[in-house]
Short mmCIF file of C-alpha atoms in Angstrom, two decimals:
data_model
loop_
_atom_site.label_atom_id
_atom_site.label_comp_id
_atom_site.label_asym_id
_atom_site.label_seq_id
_atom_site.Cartn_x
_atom_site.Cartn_y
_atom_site.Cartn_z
CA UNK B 1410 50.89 -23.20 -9.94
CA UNK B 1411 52.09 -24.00 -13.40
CA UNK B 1412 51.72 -20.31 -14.95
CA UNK B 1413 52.89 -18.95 -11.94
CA UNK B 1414 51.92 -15.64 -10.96
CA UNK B 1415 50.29 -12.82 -13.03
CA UNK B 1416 53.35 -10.13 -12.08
CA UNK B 1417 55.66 -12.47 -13.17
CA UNK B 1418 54.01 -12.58 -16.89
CA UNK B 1419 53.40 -8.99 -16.51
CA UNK B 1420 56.87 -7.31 -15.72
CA UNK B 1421 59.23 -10.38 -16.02
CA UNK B 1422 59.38 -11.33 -20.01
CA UNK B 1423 57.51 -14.57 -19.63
CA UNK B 1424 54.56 -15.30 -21.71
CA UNK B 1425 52.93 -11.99 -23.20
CA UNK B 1426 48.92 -12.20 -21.63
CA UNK B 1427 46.84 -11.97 -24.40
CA UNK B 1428 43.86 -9.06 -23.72
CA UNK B 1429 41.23 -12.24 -23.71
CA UNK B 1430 43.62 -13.85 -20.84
CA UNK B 1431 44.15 -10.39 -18.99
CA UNK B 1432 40.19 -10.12 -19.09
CA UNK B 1433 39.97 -13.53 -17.24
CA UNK B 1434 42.18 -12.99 -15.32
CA UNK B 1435 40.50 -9.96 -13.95
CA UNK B 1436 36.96 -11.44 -13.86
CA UNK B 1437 38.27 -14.66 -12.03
CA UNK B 1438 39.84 -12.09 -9.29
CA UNK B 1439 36.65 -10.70 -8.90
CA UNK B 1440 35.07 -13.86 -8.44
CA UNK B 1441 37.67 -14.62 -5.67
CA UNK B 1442 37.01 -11.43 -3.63
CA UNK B 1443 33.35 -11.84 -4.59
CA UNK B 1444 32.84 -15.06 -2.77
CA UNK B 1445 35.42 -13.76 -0.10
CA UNK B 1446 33.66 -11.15 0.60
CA UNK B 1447 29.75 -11.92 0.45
CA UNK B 1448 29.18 -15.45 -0.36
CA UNK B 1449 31.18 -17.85 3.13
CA UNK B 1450 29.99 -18.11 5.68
CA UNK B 1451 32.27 -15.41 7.10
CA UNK B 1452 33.72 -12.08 5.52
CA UNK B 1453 37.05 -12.94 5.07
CA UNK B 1454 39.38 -9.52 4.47
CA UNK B 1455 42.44 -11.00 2.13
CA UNK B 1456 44.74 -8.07 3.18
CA UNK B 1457 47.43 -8.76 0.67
CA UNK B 1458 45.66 -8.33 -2.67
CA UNK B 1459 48.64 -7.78 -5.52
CA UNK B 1460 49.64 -9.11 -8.96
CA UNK B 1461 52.36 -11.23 -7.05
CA UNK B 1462 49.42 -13.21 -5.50
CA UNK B 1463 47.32 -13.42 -8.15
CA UNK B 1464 48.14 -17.29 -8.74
CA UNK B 1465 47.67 -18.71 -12.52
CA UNK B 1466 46.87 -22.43 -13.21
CA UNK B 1467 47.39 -24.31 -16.15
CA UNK B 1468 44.33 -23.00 -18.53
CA UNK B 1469 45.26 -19.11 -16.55
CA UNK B 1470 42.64 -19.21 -14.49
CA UNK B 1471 42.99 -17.26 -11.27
CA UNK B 1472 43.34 -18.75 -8.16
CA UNK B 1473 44.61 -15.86 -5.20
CA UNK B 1474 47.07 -17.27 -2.73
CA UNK B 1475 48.73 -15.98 0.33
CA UNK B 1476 46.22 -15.87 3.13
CA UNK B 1477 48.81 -15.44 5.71
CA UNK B 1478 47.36 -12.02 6.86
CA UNK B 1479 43.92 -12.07 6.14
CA UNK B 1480 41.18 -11.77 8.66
CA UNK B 1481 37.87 -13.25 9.25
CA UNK B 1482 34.90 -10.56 10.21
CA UNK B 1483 31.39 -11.18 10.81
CA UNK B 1484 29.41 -9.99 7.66
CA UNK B 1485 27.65 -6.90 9.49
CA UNK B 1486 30.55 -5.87 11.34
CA UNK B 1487 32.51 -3.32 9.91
CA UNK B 1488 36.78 -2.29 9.50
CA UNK B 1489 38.81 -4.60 11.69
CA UNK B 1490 41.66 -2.88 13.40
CA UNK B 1491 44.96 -4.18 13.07
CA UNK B 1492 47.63 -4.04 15.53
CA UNK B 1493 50.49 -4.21 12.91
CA UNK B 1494 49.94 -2.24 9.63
CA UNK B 1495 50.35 -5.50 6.68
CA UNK B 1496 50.06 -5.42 2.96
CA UNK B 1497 52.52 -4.55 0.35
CA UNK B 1498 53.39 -0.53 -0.42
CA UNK B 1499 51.41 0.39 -3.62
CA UNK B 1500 48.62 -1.77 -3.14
CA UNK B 1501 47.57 -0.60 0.43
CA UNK B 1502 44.20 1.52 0.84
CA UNK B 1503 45.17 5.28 1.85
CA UNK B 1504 43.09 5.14 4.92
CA UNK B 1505 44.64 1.58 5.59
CA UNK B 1506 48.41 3.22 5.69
CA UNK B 1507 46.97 5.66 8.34
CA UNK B 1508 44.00 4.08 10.96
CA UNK B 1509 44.95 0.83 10.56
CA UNK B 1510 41.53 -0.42 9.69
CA UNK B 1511 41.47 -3.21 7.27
CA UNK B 1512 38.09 -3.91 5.69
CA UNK B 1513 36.15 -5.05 2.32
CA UNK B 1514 37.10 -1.69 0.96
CA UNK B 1515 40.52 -2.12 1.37
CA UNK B 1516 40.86 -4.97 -0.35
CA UNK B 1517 38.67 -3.11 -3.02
CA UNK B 1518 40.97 -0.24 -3.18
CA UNK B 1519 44.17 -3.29 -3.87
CA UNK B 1520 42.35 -5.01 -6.47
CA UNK B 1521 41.68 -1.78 -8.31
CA UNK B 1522 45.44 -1.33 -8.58
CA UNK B 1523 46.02 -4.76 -9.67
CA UNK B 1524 43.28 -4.09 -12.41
CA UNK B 1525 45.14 -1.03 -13.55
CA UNK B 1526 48.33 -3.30 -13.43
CA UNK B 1527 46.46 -6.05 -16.28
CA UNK B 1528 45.27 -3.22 -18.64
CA UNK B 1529 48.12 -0.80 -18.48
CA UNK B 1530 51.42 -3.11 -17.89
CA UNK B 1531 53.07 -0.68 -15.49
CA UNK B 1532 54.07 -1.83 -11.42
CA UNK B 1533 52.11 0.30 -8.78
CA UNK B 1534 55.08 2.72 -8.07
CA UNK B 1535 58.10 3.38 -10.74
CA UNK B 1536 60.81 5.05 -10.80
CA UNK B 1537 60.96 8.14 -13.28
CA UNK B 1538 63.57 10.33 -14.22
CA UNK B 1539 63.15 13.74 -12.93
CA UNK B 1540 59.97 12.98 -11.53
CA UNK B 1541 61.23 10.93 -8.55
CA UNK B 1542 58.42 7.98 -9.22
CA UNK B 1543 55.13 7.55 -10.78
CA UNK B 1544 52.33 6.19 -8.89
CA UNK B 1545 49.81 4.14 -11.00
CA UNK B 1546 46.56 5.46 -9.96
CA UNK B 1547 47.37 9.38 -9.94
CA UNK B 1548 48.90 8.15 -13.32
CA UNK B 1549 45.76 6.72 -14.56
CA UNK B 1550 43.58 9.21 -13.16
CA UNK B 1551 45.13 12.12 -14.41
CA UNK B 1552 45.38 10.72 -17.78
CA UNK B 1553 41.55 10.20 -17.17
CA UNK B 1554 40.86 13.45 -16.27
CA UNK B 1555 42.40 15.15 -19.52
CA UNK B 1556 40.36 12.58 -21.64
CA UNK B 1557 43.31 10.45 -22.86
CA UNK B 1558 43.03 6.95 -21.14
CA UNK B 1559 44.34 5.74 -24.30
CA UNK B 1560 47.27 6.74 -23.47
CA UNK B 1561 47.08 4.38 -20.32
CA UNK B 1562 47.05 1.10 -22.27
CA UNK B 1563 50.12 -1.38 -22.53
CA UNK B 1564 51.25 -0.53 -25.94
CA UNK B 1565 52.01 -4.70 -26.21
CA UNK B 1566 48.62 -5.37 -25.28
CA UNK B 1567 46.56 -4.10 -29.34
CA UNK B 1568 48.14 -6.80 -31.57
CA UNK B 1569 47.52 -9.48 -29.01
CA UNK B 1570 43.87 -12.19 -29.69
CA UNK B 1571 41.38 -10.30 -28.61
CA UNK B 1572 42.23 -7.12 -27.88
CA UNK B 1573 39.20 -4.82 -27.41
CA UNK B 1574 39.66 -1.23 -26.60
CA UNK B 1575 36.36 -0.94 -24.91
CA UNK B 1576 37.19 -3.60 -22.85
CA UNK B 1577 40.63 -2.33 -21.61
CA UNK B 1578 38.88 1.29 -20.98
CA UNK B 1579 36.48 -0.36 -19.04
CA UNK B 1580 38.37 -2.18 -16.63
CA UNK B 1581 40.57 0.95 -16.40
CA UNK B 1582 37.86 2.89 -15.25
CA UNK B 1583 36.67 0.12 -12.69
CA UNK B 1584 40.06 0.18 -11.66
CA UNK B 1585 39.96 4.16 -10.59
CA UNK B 1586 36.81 3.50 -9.38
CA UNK B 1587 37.75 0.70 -6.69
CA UNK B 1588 40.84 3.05 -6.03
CA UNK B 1589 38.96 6.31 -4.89
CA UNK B 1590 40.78 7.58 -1.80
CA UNK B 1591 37.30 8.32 -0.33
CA UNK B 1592 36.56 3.97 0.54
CA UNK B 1593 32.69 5.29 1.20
CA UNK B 1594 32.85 5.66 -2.72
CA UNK B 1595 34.43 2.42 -3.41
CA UNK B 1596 31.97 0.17 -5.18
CA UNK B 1597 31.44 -3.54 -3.61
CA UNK B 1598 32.55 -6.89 -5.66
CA UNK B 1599 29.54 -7.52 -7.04
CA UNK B 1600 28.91 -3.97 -8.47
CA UNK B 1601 32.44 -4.24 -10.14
CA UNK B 1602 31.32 -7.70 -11.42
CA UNK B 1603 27.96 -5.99 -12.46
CA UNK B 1604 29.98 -3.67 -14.70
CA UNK B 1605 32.64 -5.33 -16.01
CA UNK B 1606 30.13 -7.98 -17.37
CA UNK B 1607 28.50 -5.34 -19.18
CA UNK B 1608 25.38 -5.53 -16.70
CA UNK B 1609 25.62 -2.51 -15.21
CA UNK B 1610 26.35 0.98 -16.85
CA UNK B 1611 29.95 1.92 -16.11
CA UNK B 1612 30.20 4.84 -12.94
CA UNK B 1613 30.84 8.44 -13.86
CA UNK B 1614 33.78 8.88 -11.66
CA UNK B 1615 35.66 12.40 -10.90
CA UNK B 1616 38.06 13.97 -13.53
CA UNK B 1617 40.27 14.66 -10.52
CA UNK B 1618 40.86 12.45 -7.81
CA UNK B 1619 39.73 14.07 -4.35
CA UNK B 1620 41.01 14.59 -1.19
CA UNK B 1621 40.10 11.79 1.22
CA UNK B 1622 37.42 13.01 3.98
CA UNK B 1623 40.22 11.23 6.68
CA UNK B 1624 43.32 13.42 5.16
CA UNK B 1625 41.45 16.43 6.03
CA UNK B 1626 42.37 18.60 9.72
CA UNK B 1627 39.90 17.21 12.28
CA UNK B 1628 38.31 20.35 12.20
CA UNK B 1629 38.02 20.92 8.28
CA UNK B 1630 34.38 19.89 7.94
CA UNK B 1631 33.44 23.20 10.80
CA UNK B 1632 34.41 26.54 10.03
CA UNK B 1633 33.76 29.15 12.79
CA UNK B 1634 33.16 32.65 11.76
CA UNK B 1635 33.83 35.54 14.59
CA UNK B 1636 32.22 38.56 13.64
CA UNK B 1637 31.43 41.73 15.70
CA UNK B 1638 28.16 43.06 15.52
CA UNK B 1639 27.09 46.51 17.24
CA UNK B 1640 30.11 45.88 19.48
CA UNK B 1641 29.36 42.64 20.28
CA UNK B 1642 30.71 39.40 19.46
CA UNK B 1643 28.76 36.15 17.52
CA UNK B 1644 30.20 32.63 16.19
CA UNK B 1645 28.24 30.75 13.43
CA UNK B 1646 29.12 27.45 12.82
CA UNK B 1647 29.11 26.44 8.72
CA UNK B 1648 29.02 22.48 7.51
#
């Protein structure tokens, strides 16, 4: 492709992205997964969803390469079990890193990060001193949480053409959405195009990211209570 790819503008010192080519470049991914997802014939799971892949032609318009691990799956079928775990570390679905199960929500959960990637400038997973490393979305999210997304954006990014803070919080927020460790809460394609098109009213998401429902002890969602009652013994059974 003649731009290349969109990490490569991102963390490599080519061409600065503009906030009107970032945009674009965001929208046109959705597209991608969009028609990926819902609109062939099949549901085709991408797998590999990341900046690196995010391919830019001439005018920057986003074309997604690297189909080498993706999977086709009937529309109403649901996650398709993989016997070797693929993807790229920082972009993978938490629930993908531990069933195996690759699905439309994983991909979801990948293109979130890569959305947080356009509107904040920063890699999935950085080093930091005395911190060990940063990881984007608990970044993001916590920044979120204590109302200061601001703080979130790539500094480069407010004297570029364009540049429209509403717009950048936006996609942020889309981002955290599509990155919810819970993938029930994950939004589809066409609810992130929805939103980011101004369409749809942006979600209310949590102030602090949860626990996913799969991280929890088998037995978290059932607690048994023993009691003794006139010297005898009773279980109830809470959900």
């Amino acid at each position: 492709m003649p731009n290349g790819s969109l990490d490569s503008h991102l963390f490599k010192d080519k061409t600065l992205l503009t906030w009107k080519v970032r945009y674009n470049i965001a929208l046109g991914l959705v597209s991608a997964l969009l028609y990926l997802h819902e609109e062939w014939e099949q549901c085709v799971v991408h797998r590999d969803i990341k900046s690196s892949n995010v391919m830019l032609d001439s005018s920057f318009k986003t074309k997604l390469g690297d189909f080498g691990l993706a999977k086709l799956v009937e529309h109403e079928q649901g996650a398709e079990t993989t016997e070797v775990l693929a993807g790229t570390k920082g972009y993978m679905a938490p629930e993908y890193t531990v069933n195996g199960k690759a699905s439309k929500e994983s991909d979801v959960y990948s293109f979130g990060v890569v959305a947080l990637e356009i509107a904040c400038g920063r890699r999935p997973v950085e080093p930091s001193a005395g911190q060990g490393r940063v990881i984007l979305v608990d970044w993001v999210w916590e920044l979120y949480g204590k109302g200061m997304l601001r703080e979130a954006i790539d500094p480069r990014l407010t004297s570029t053409e364009g540049f429209d803070e509403k717009q950048v919080e936006h996609l942020m927020v889309v981002g955290l959405w599509c990155a919810h460790p819970d993938y029930n809460r994950r939004p589809s394609m066409r609810e992130v195009m929805h939103v980011l098109r101004f369409e749809a009213q942006l979600p209310v998401i949590p102030s602090k990211m949860s626990v996913p429902t799969f991280a929890l002890p088998p037995d978290a969602s059932v607690l048994e209570i023993s009691s003794s009652v006139a010297g005898s013994s009773s279980k109830s059974t809470m959900f």
